[in-house]
């Protein structure tokens, strides 16, 4: 018995130091497959408890090789293996001593592993000669160890046909489930929910105290009770009706007397001012064949224009929305229209300068357009949002009503004829009116509907007066006045290059060969209108800041009548200035005023023959640059 034990220990030691570099052969399978066996070095020393028993009790024919040494066996071989394992387990249990039964589960598992190792050795001896080298692969060991664990695991006999990995996985799942069940987490969570559950406080019904019948109440003021000290009620105060005062009351229809609001009625200065209108020279006839001066000489004249404290004066009480300069060469007269409906006239020849300002109220809403009549320089025509168009006749000191439509709001107008007898008026709702001053009454001759939703400005071609250009919300249309009818009219030409709101569009003053537009996308565009056909090409785009904000009047670029290839526009740059650009986009000149020009001049106008520039800001102040 000692010899067999020593032989077993020697074989167990040889298993720990065994290195294999040979090929395994499966002699039972017809198709022989050779595969390299991995070299395995076992570094764990297992404690083995051996029990003597004799192999003679077993039939060697009944012993089969382990499953790891077979590739795919038949069902009969699998059945023989199961019966073999059952017999080995029975024999091991019968031979266990009472002392070994009291050992821990770990030692019992080790004992079963050792018995299976002996069984495996016996199988190897049956199929191999003593001269052959014993081959121990990692697959064989893992399968043997897995089999021992599976056999000792209760409740997994039904899954014996599964692979070792699947049986090991099922064992781990069952152990984890038992462990979490022992923690009793669901019961603990239920207890915590009950502990943190808010307890609603019991409703407490307060008993309202009963009022005592003879109890004296709180003292109250007799003034609030509206009774006199003797207890007699005071009479009710009369109800005062508050009349809602309209901020912009409509001016009554009909002619208005020209009376300045900032001066007395019997002011001798104003009477003398009216007498001077007859002495003023009339407007020079425009010469379209006149050659323009060179840019160099034009810059020299612009450099000679300066501003001083005497040429800066407050003309209107509100923001200036329109301006015009009288074409006279004897006097310098500047007219300004305000958002409050006022029209201010400033005669720069009077000193002090405040005495030369005359303020009138012909309208109740913003005055958006001002023009001196080209046929009679003593007539100043003004148009307002309140739906009225008036003509101020300074020779008779009266504001006549030319056109009135209280249900509509006017935006701009221009003269269709050189004698100023026919006017074209633009409305904010996108329609236009044709007005003939020679007919009696204050109604229009024709109401024209266009394809625009809004019309901001209307301007007539200076030479071909049948053409007119309108600036809409984002489109600019050119119409032929001879083809306008009452129904919806389609434009001859539409300019769609603008991406944001348009402020104005004007023909050049002498030939009408150019069109300048001002847009809220910070661009000034110049188009070639020398040949009005199906399309007007874009010539130049000038980058210019046109974002004035809410409180400033929007910029409107205008042409210089003396030099129709140059435009004048206000600027947001610091220091404050008024800029001049050439039609090619080149900068020409900037009017800087230092301390005299400390605000933005949004609306500007140039004298038709003299080098005079007038700019108005949003506080009603007019700045004049002149030689």
XYZ file of C-alpha atoms in Angstrom:
627
model
C 0.000 0.000 0.000
C 2.874 2.322 0.727
C 4.351 1.517 -2.649
C 1.180 2.470 -4.429
C 0.994 5.711 -2.435
C 4.555 6.654 -3.336
C 3.927 5.827 -6.959
C 0.850 8.083 -6.916
C 2.757 10.934 -5.300
C 5.528 10.550 -7.896
C 2.985 10.724 -10.678
C 1.325 13.792 -9.037
C 4.706 15.527 -8.859
C 5.454 14.680 -12.429
C 2.183 16.409 -13.390
C 3.427 19.661 -11.937
C 6.744 19.672 -13.817
C 5.500 18.183 -17.071
C 6.298 19.993 -20.343
C 4.939 18.551 -23.575
C 6.166 19.363 -27.084
C 4.711 16.387 -28.945
C 1.623 15.928 -31.127
C -1.497 14.029 -29.978
C -2.977 11.384 -32.185
C -6.508 10.067 -32.111
C -6.305 6.493 -33.230
C -10.058 5.757 -33.054
C -10.969 8.284 -35.809
C -10.279 7.487 -39.418
C -9.319 11.047 -40.358
C -6.252 11.784 -38.309
C -5.795 15.433 -37.328
C -2.583 16.707 -35.844
C -2.642 19.823 -33.619
C 0.128 21.277 -31.444
C -0.333 20.805 -27.725
C 0.337 23.916 -25.689
C 3.058 23.811 -23.098
C 1.560 23.967 -19.601
C 3.433 24.508 -16.358
C 1.357 24.042 -13.221
C 2.564 26.145 -10.359
C -0.101 25.231 -7.810
C 0.591 22.373 -5.419
C -2.621 20.595 -4.579
C -3.045 18.768 -1.294
C -4.274 15.293 -2.174
C -5.763 12.795 0.291
C -5.680 9.323 -1.238
C -7.788 6.376 -0.141
C -6.550 2.894 -1.068
C -8.779 0.831 -3.210
C -8.203 -1.861 -5.824
C -8.780 -1.520 -9.479
C -9.310 -5.249 -9.813
C -12.929 -4.815 -8.770
C -13.609 -2.947 -11.960
C -13.723 -4.310 -15.458
C -11.151 -2.581 -17.589
C -13.441 -2.787 -20.539
C -15.934 -0.583 -18.825
C -13.483 2.293 -18.351
C -13.514 4.869 -21.108
C -11.352 7.823 -21.899
C -12.335 11.287 -20.585
C -14.506 13.481 -22.716
C -11.590 15.840 -23.404
C -9.762 13.079 -25.289
C -12.677 12.426 -27.641
C -13.730 14.684 -30.441
C -17.346 13.668 -31.068
C -18.533 10.325 -29.683
C -21.709 8.487 -30.286
C -24.635 8.433 -27.898
C -23.598 5.029 -26.537
C -20.220 6.337 -25.474
C -21.821 9.282 -23.660
C -24.094 6.856 -21.780
C -21.126 4.706 -20.726
C -19.310 7.754 -19.403
C -22.284 8.821 -17.257
C -22.566 5.325 -15.736
C -18.816 5.296 -15.072
C -18.953 8.622 -13.197
C -21.888 7.408 -11.093
C -19.999 4.237 -10.095
C -16.911 6.239 -9.136
C -18.982 8.563 -6.975
C -20.643 5.611 -5.203
C -17.332 3.927 -4.521
C -15.814 7.149 -3.153
C -18.739 7.714 -0.825
C -18.653 4.069 0.439
C -14.965 4.284 1.234
C -15.092 7.612 3.063
C -14.290 7.287 6.744
C -16.325 9.140 9.426
C -13.321 11.358 10.010
C -13.210 12.470 6.385
C -16.954 13.071 6.313
C -16.469 15.736 8.998
C -13.995 17.687 6.899
C -14.936 20.980 5.191
C -16.509 21.232 1.802
C -13.214 22.421 0.364
C -11.361 19.250 1.372
C -14.179 17.079 0.053
C -13.915 18.784 -3.319
C -10.161 18.203 -3.307
C -10.635 14.508 -2.525
C -13.033 14.054 -5.390
C -10.588 15.785 -7.755
C -7.827 13.405 -6.723
C -10.020 10.357 -7.245
C -10.886 11.532 -10.690
C -7.198 12.051 -11.420
C -6.544 8.438 -10.515
C -9.413 7.428 -12.730
C -7.958 9.444 -15.567
C -4.548 7.839 -15.071
C -6.059 4.408 -15.270
C -7.749 5.300 -18.509
C -4.479 6.520 -19.953
C -2.757 3.343 -18.964
C -5.384 1.328 -20.792
C -4.813 3.074 -24.088
C -1.116 3.931 -23.964
C 1.944 1.828 -23.601
C 4.381 2.449 -20.743
C 6.908 3.764 -23.222
C 4.577 6.565 -24.376
C 4.920 10.024 -22.874
C 1.938 11.140 -20.803
C 0.316 14.188 -22.391
C -1.561 16.610 -20.126
C -3.290 19.464 -21.927
C -4.978 22.478 -20.350
C -8.237 21.356 -21.916
C -8.064 18.054 -20.134
C -7.372 19.604 -16.754
C -10.062 22.234 -17.072
C -12.592 19.613 -18.115
C -11.668 17.398 -15.210
C -11.884 20.206 -12.720
C -15.168 21.349 -14.198
C -16.553 17.852 -13.952
C -15.575 17.600 -10.321
C -17.241 20.907 -9.515
C -20.325 20.022 -11.430
C -20.639 16.678 -9.738
C -20.387 18.221 -6.286
C -22.947 20.933 -7.118
C -26.424 19.871 -6.087
C -29.374 20.589 -8.355
C -27.420 20.654 -11.635
C -27.728 16.964 -12.602
C -30.526 17.838 -15.000
C -28.115 19.996 -17.025
C -25.418 17.339 -17.417
C -25.703 17.450 -21.202
C -24.711 21.172 -21.264
C -21.164 22.334 -21.852
C -18.931 22.951 -18.820
C -19.033 26.708 -19.360
C -22.847 26.793 -19.422
C -23.090 24.675 -16.292
C -20.581 26.922 -14.539
C -22.595 29.980 -15.608
C -25.851 28.495 -14.270
C -24.126 27.729 -11.002
C -22.928 31.350 -10.638
C -26.414 32.673 -11.420
C -28.010 30.488 -8.768
C -25.400 31.442 -6.167
C -25.858 35.175 -6.870
C -29.640 34.843 -6.658
C -29.392 33.083 -3.314
C -26.992 35.748 -2.033
C -29.237 38.668 -2.960
C -32.254 36.856 -1.585
C -30.438 36.496 1.740
C -29.914 40.274 1.864
C -33.689 40.882 1.877
C -33.385 44.164 -0.040
C -37.069 44.393 -0.999
C -38.149 44.178 2.643
C -35.644 46.860 3.633
C -36.825 49.165 0.829
C -40.440 48.751 1.912
C -39.526 49.642 5.487
C -37.687 52.772 4.337
C -40.643 53.871 2.206
C -42.892 53.632 5.214
C -40.408 55.591 7.328
C -40.072 58.505 4.885
C -43.743 58.640 4.041
C -45.087 62.042 4.963
C -47.652 62.038 7.589
C -50.442 64.462 6.995
C -51.130 66.482 10.090
C -54.584 66.098 11.477
C -56.975 68.780 10.449
C -57.631 71.143 13.255
C -60.948 72.847 13.187
C -60.757 76.194 14.848
C -63.871 77.459 16.339
C -64.747 80.922 15.173
C -65.397 83.273 18.033
C -68.951 84.397 18.297
C -69.565 88.088 17.892
C -70.928 89.797 20.875
C -74.028 91.794 20.173
C -73.218 94.666 22.515
C -69.520 94.810 21.633
C -68.233 98.225 20.428
C -66.656 98.113 16.935
C -63.402 99.732 15.789
C -63.325 103.454 15.370
C -63.532 104.689 11.810
C -62.829 108.094 10.378
C -65.903 110.245 9.858
C -64.254 111.655 6.767
C -64.016 108.188 5.266
C -67.619 107.544 6.255
C -68.513 110.795 4.513
C -70.460 112.223 7.468
C -70.052 115.479 9.316
C -69.324 115.593 13.090
C -73.030 115.774 13.857
C -73.606 112.463 12.009
C -75.418 113.894 8.994
C -74.236 112.313 5.682
C -72.387 114.652 3.375
C -73.709 115.280 -0.151
C -72.089 113.227 -2.948
C -69.226 114.935 -4.749
C -69.970 115.857 -8.370
C -68.439 113.529 -10.956
C -65.921 115.314 -13.153
C -65.828 114.012 -16.704
C -62.300 113.728 -18.054
C -62.071 114.382 -21.752
C -59.503 112.343 -23.642
C -57.275 114.744 -25.495
C -55.919 113.448 -28.779
C -52.177 113.907 -28.991
C -52.405 114.611 -32.714
C -55.743 116.280 -33.420
C -56.599 116.600 -37.081
C -56.248 120.003 -38.631
C -59.637 121.212 -39.863
C -60.051 121.092 -43.634
C -59.625 124.167 -45.750
C -56.945 126.853 -45.973
C -54.991 127.797 -42.848
C -53.635 131.204 -42.054
C -49.850 131.318 -42.037
C -49.184 132.395 -38.466
C -45.838 131.572 -36.832
C -46.190 129.853 -33.454
C -42.911 131.168 -32.083
C -43.624 134.862 -32.796
C -46.407 137.368 -32.290
C -49.095 137.918 -34.875
C -48.168 141.549 -35.404
C -44.449 140.829 -35.596
C -42.844 143.308 -37.953
C -40.041 140.890 -38.771
C -42.416 138.310 -40.197
C -44.274 140.900 -42.241
C -41.008 142.104 -43.673
C -40.016 138.515 -44.350
C -43.165 137.967 -46.419
C -42.440 141.079 -48.515
C -39.024 139.782 -49.482
C -40.466 136.765 -51.293
C -41.491 138.893 -54.256
C -37.940 140.169 -54.615
C -36.390 136.724 -54.731
C -35.251 135.480 -58.065
C -36.986 132.521 -59.545
C -35.435 129.122 -59.965
C -32.866 128.793 -62.664
C -33.894 126.698 -65.611
C -32.176 123.343 -65.566
C -29.737 122.747 -68.374
C -29.420 119.087 -69.078
C -26.607 119.727 -71.533
C -24.473 121.328 -68.831
C -21.152 119.627 -68.390
C -20.296 118.494 -64.909
C -17.265 119.927 -63.224
C -14.325 117.650 -62.587
C -14.068 115.800 -59.308
C -10.919 117.724 -58.484
C -12.570 121.129 -58.747
C -15.643 119.764 -56.989
C -13.506 118.693 -54.035
C -11.988 122.154 -53.854
C -15.442 123.709 -53.492
C -16.447 121.159 -50.870
C -13.325 121.854 -48.837
C -14.320 125.523 -48.722
C -17.665 124.751 -47.062
C -17.513 125.286 -43.278
C -19.890 125.358 -40.337
C -20.018 127.765 -37.397
C -22.211 128.491 -34.403
C -24.167 131.043 -36.462
C -25.149 128.359 -38.977
C -26.539 125.921 -36.371
C -30.024 126.570 -35.017
C -33.021 124.708 -33.626
C -35.810 125.054 -36.191
C -38.462 122.505 -35.058
C -39.447 121.088 -31.680
C -39.341 117.468 -32.777
C -37.235 115.176 -34.895
C -36.677 116.338 -38.475
C -38.075 113.958 -41.101
C -37.748 116.049 -44.318
C -35.766 119.045 -45.607
C -35.636 121.409 -48.586
C -33.470 124.412 -49.565
C -34.964 127.319 -51.460
C -33.288 127.716 -54.894
C -32.823 131.495 -54.414
C -29.329 132.908 -54.828
C -30.081 136.078 -52.873
C -31.168 134.535 -49.591
C -30.454 131.267 -47.856
C -33.771 129.737 -46.789
C -33.977 126.255 -45.282
C -37.299 124.454 -44.698
C -37.598 121.496 -42.303
C -40.532 119.162 -41.638
C -40.858 117.563 -38.176
C -42.469 114.397 -36.877
C -44.842 116.505 -34.818
C -46.406 117.943 -38.003
C -44.570 121.261 -37.817
C -42.904 123.043 -40.691
C -40.025 125.328 -39.804
C -38.493 127.991 -42.052
C -35.079 129.493 -41.275
C -33.755 132.650 -42.944
C -29.994 132.629 -42.365
C -29.612 136.325 -43.330
C -31.312 137.465 -40.086
C -29.206 138.122 -37.006
C -29.561 137.027 -34.319
C -30.336 133.699 -35.843
C -33.330 132.992 -33.578
C -35.194 135.910 -35.153
C -34.977 134.297 -38.568
C -36.818 131.087 -37.511
C -40.560 130.807 -38.256
C -42.475 127.773 -37.038
C -45.879 126.708 -38.420
C -48.303 123.847 -37.681
C -50.036 122.875 -40.939
C -50.219 119.147 -40.101
C -50.941 116.935 -37.122
C -48.591 114.031 -37.928
C -45.047 113.656 -39.318
C -44.191 115.665 -42.420
C -42.450 113.121 -44.638
C -41.884 115.171 -47.800
C -41.112 118.848 -48.576
C -40.585 120.517 -51.968
C -40.389 124.093 -53.205
C -42.447 124.416 -56.360
C -40.317 124.445 -59.539
C -42.806 126.845 -61.162
C -43.288 129.298 -58.279
C -40.533 129.581 -55.645
C -42.991 131.205 -53.208
C -44.883 127.909 -52.859
C -43.766 125.277 -50.368
C -45.615 121.968 -50.655
C -45.698 119.640 -47.636
C -47.106 116.104 -47.268
C -47.944 114.371 -43.990
C -48.973 111.007 -42.550
C -52.314 112.541 -41.553
C -53.560 112.226 -45.147
C -53.165 115.864 -46.218
C -51.084 117.654 -48.835
C -50.827 121.432 -48.416
C -49.207 124.286 -50.291
C -47.791 127.168 -48.292
C -48.185 130.339 -50.311
C -45.865 132.914 -48.728
C -47.047 135.640 -51.037
C -50.541 135.342 -49.509
C -49.512 133.976 -46.091
C -51.833 130.954 -46.272
C -51.567 127.155 -46.334
C -53.909 125.891 -49.025
C -55.198 122.338 -49.016
C -54.302 120.539 -52.233
C -55.284 116.935 -51.442
C -57.045 115.399 -48.437
C -57.820 111.744 -47.713
C -58.195 111.156 -43.972
C -58.708 107.401 -44.372
C -55.250 106.998 -45.899
C -51.715 107.810 -44.817
C -49.381 109.524 -47.300
C -45.673 108.790 -47.537
C -44.187 110.777 -50.448
C -45.001 112.785 -53.573
C -43.385 114.337 -56.658
C -44.285 116.566 -59.613
C -45.327 114.780 -62.803
C -45.120 117.984 -64.855
C -42.600 120.806 -64.843
C -45.269 123.402 -64.081
C -46.102 121.511 -60.866
C -49.779 121.226 -61.798
C -49.938 117.423 -61.615
C -48.700 115.395 -58.666
C -48.195 111.716 -57.958
C -48.709 110.768 -54.283
C -47.570 107.520 -52.667
C -49.483 105.867 -49.820
C -48.265 103.637 -47.025
C -50.689 100.900 -48.075
C -48.966 100.494 -51.472
C -51.352 102.551 -53.622
C -50.805 105.855 -55.456
C -52.963 108.884 -56.240
C -52.914 111.117 -59.275
C -53.708 114.725 -58.241
C -54.404 117.655 -60.573
C -54.127 121.010 -58.816
C -56.090 122.762 -61.566
C -59.342 120.989 -60.752
C -61.450 122.313 -57.876
C -61.751 120.366 -54.664
C -59.277 118.372 -52.620
C -59.822 114.899 -54.086
C -57.600 112.911 -56.411
C -58.217 112.252 -60.085
C -57.312 108.582 -59.957
C -56.508 106.044 -57.223
C -53.969 103.548 -58.515
C -53.289 100.140 -56.990
C -49.806 98.672 -57.305
C -48.238 95.326 -56.532
C -46.292 96.773 -53.581
C -47.426 96.350 -49.992
C -45.859 99.699 -48.980
C -44.488 102.758 -50.729
C -41.883 104.832 -48.955
C -40.730 107.214 -51.678
C -41.937 108.260 -55.137
C -39.671 110.031 -57.619
C -40.253 111.111 -61.237
C -37.626 110.895 -63.984
C -36.310 114.465 -64.607
C -36.250 114.126 -68.414
C -38.675 111.327 -69.321
C -41.356 112.382 -66.889
C -43.676 109.521 -67.779
C -41.441 107.187 -65.758
C -41.546 107.121 -61.978
C -39.710 104.962 -59.434
C -41.170 103.734 -56.146
C -39.352 102.289 -53.145
C -41.332 99.544 -51.453
C -40.619 97.336 -48.521
C -37.902 95.261 -50.225
C -38.507 95.880 -53.927
C -38.125 98.883 -56.190
C -40.514 99.248 -59.111
C -40.465 101.488 -62.176
C -43.874 102.401 -63.637
C -45.055 104.218 -66.738
C -47.584 106.883 -65.729
C -49.302 106.609 -69.125
C -50.211 102.969 -68.466
C -51.489 103.290 -64.906
C -55.087 102.226 -64.326
C -57.371 101.596 -61.378
C -56.711 97.866 -61.144
C -53.551 96.199 -59.921
C -50.677 97.489 -62.036
C -47.558 95.519 -62.849
C -44.214 97.386 -63.001
C -42.105 97.801 -66.086
C -38.927 96.994 -64.149
C -38.434 95.481 -60.712
C -35.158 95.737 -58.771
C -34.874 92.797 -56.378
C -31.245 93.052 -55.281
C -32.136 94.377 -51.834
C -32.269 91.977 -48.901
C -33.763 94.224 -46.205
C -36.043 97.229 -45.814
C -35.522 100.048 -48.317
C -35.542 103.675 -47.187
C -35.470 105.598 -50.489
C -34.830 105.506 -54.251
C -34.113 108.592 -56.395
C -33.214 109.344 -60.017
C -30.214 111.559 -60.666
C -31.463 115.209 -60.824
C -30.251 116.338 -64.254
C -30.307 113.401 -66.683
C -31.892 110.601 -64.678
C -29.224 108.189 -65.902
C -28.541 106.860 -62.394
C -30.667 105.603 -59.494
C -29.418 105.568 -55.884
C -31.086 103.443 -53.226
C -30.623 103.271 -49.455
C -31.215 99.919 -47.754
C -31.097 98.656 -44.194
C -28.509 96.016 -45.161
C -25.816 98.729 -44.799
C -25.412 99.190 -48.543
C -25.928 102.079 -50.956
C -26.633 100.814 -54.475
C -26.304 102.735 -57.725
C -28.081 101.470 -60.873
C -27.692 102.452 -64.522
C -31.036 103.870 -65.718
C -29.740 105.484 -68.910
C -31.805 103.003 -70.922
C -35.032 102.012 -69.245
C -35.814 98.646 -70.763
C -36.606 95.293 -69.247
C -33.786 95.557 -66.729
C -31.718 98.237 -64.966
C -28.234 96.869 -64.211
C -26.475 97.387 -60.908
C -23.316 99.478 -61.221
C -21.921 100.020 -57.732
C -22.491 98.855 -54.184
C -21.136 101.061 -51.401
C -20.730 99.722 -47.888
C -22.194 102.266 -45.462
C -23.653 101.932 -41.979
C -27.382 102.676 -42.284
C -28.511 101.243 -38.925
C -29.791 104.364 -37.152
C -31.824 102.616 -34.453
C -35.248 103.461 -33.106
C -34.816 107.094 -32.100
C -33.028 108.462 -35.182
C -34.560 109.189 -38.564
C -33.491 106.746 -41.246
C -30.788 107.769 -43.705
C -31.745 108.751 -47.249
C -28.957 109.161 -49.788
C -29.667 112.058 -52.221
C -27.941 113.398 -55.317
C -26.143 116.718 -55.480
C -28.004 118.769 -58.164
C -24.778 120.536 -59.133
C -22.797 117.309 -59.485
C -25.211 114.517 -60.300
C -22.558 111.831 -60.185
C -22.094 112.359 -56.427
C -24.409 111.472 -53.545
C -24.721 112.916 -50.034
C -25.666 110.783 -47.009
C -25.514 110.958 -43.234
C -23.090 108.875 -41.203
C -22.982 107.072 -37.860
C -19.202 107.358 -37.626
C -17.361 109.302 -34.951
C -16.671 112.185 -35.021
C -20.067 113.058 -36.501
C -20.027 113.885 -40.191
C -21.879 114.022 -43.500
C -20.223 112.066 -46.302
C -20.064 112.436 -50.084
C -19.467 109.474 -52.430
C -18.928 109.215 -56.164
C -21.124 106.941 -58.265
C -18.146 104.624 -58.703
C -18.140 104.028 -54.949
C -15.114 106.158 -54.142
C -15.185 108.434 -51.128
C -15.099 112.125 -52.085
C -15.456 114.277 -48.964
C -16.572 114.312 -45.325
C -18.152 117.363 -43.718
C -16.768 117.565 -40.182
C -18.001 120.253 -37.820
C -16.138 119.582 -34.599
C -18.117 120.912 -31.654
C -20.686 122.477 -33.985
C -21.639 119.056 -35.353
C -22.058 116.709 -32.392
C -25.093 114.737 -33.576
C -26.183 112.553 -36.502
C -27.650 114.421 -39.474
C -30.023 111.837 -40.932
C -31.749 114.086 -43.521
C -29.632 116.249 -45.824
C -30.279 118.589 -48.766
C -28.001 120.401 -51.195
C -28.640 123.768 -52.833
C -29.266 123.341 -56.586
C -26.770 126.031 -57.663
C -24.774 127.175 -54.612
C -22.397 125.186 -52.439
C -24.682 124.953 -49.419
C -25.468 121.810 -47.452
C -28.180 121.624 -44.780
C -28.493 118.635 -42.430
C -31.178 117.979 -39.838
C -30.936 115.780 -36.748
C -33.475 114.071 -34.505
C -33.777 116.973 -32.052
C -34.977 119.573 -34.585
C -31.584 121.230 -35.069
C -30.355 122.267 -38.531
C -26.642 122.387 -39.436
C -25.622 124.403 -42.502
C -22.260 124.108 -44.304
C -21.582 126.971 -46.694
C -18.742 129.019 -48.220
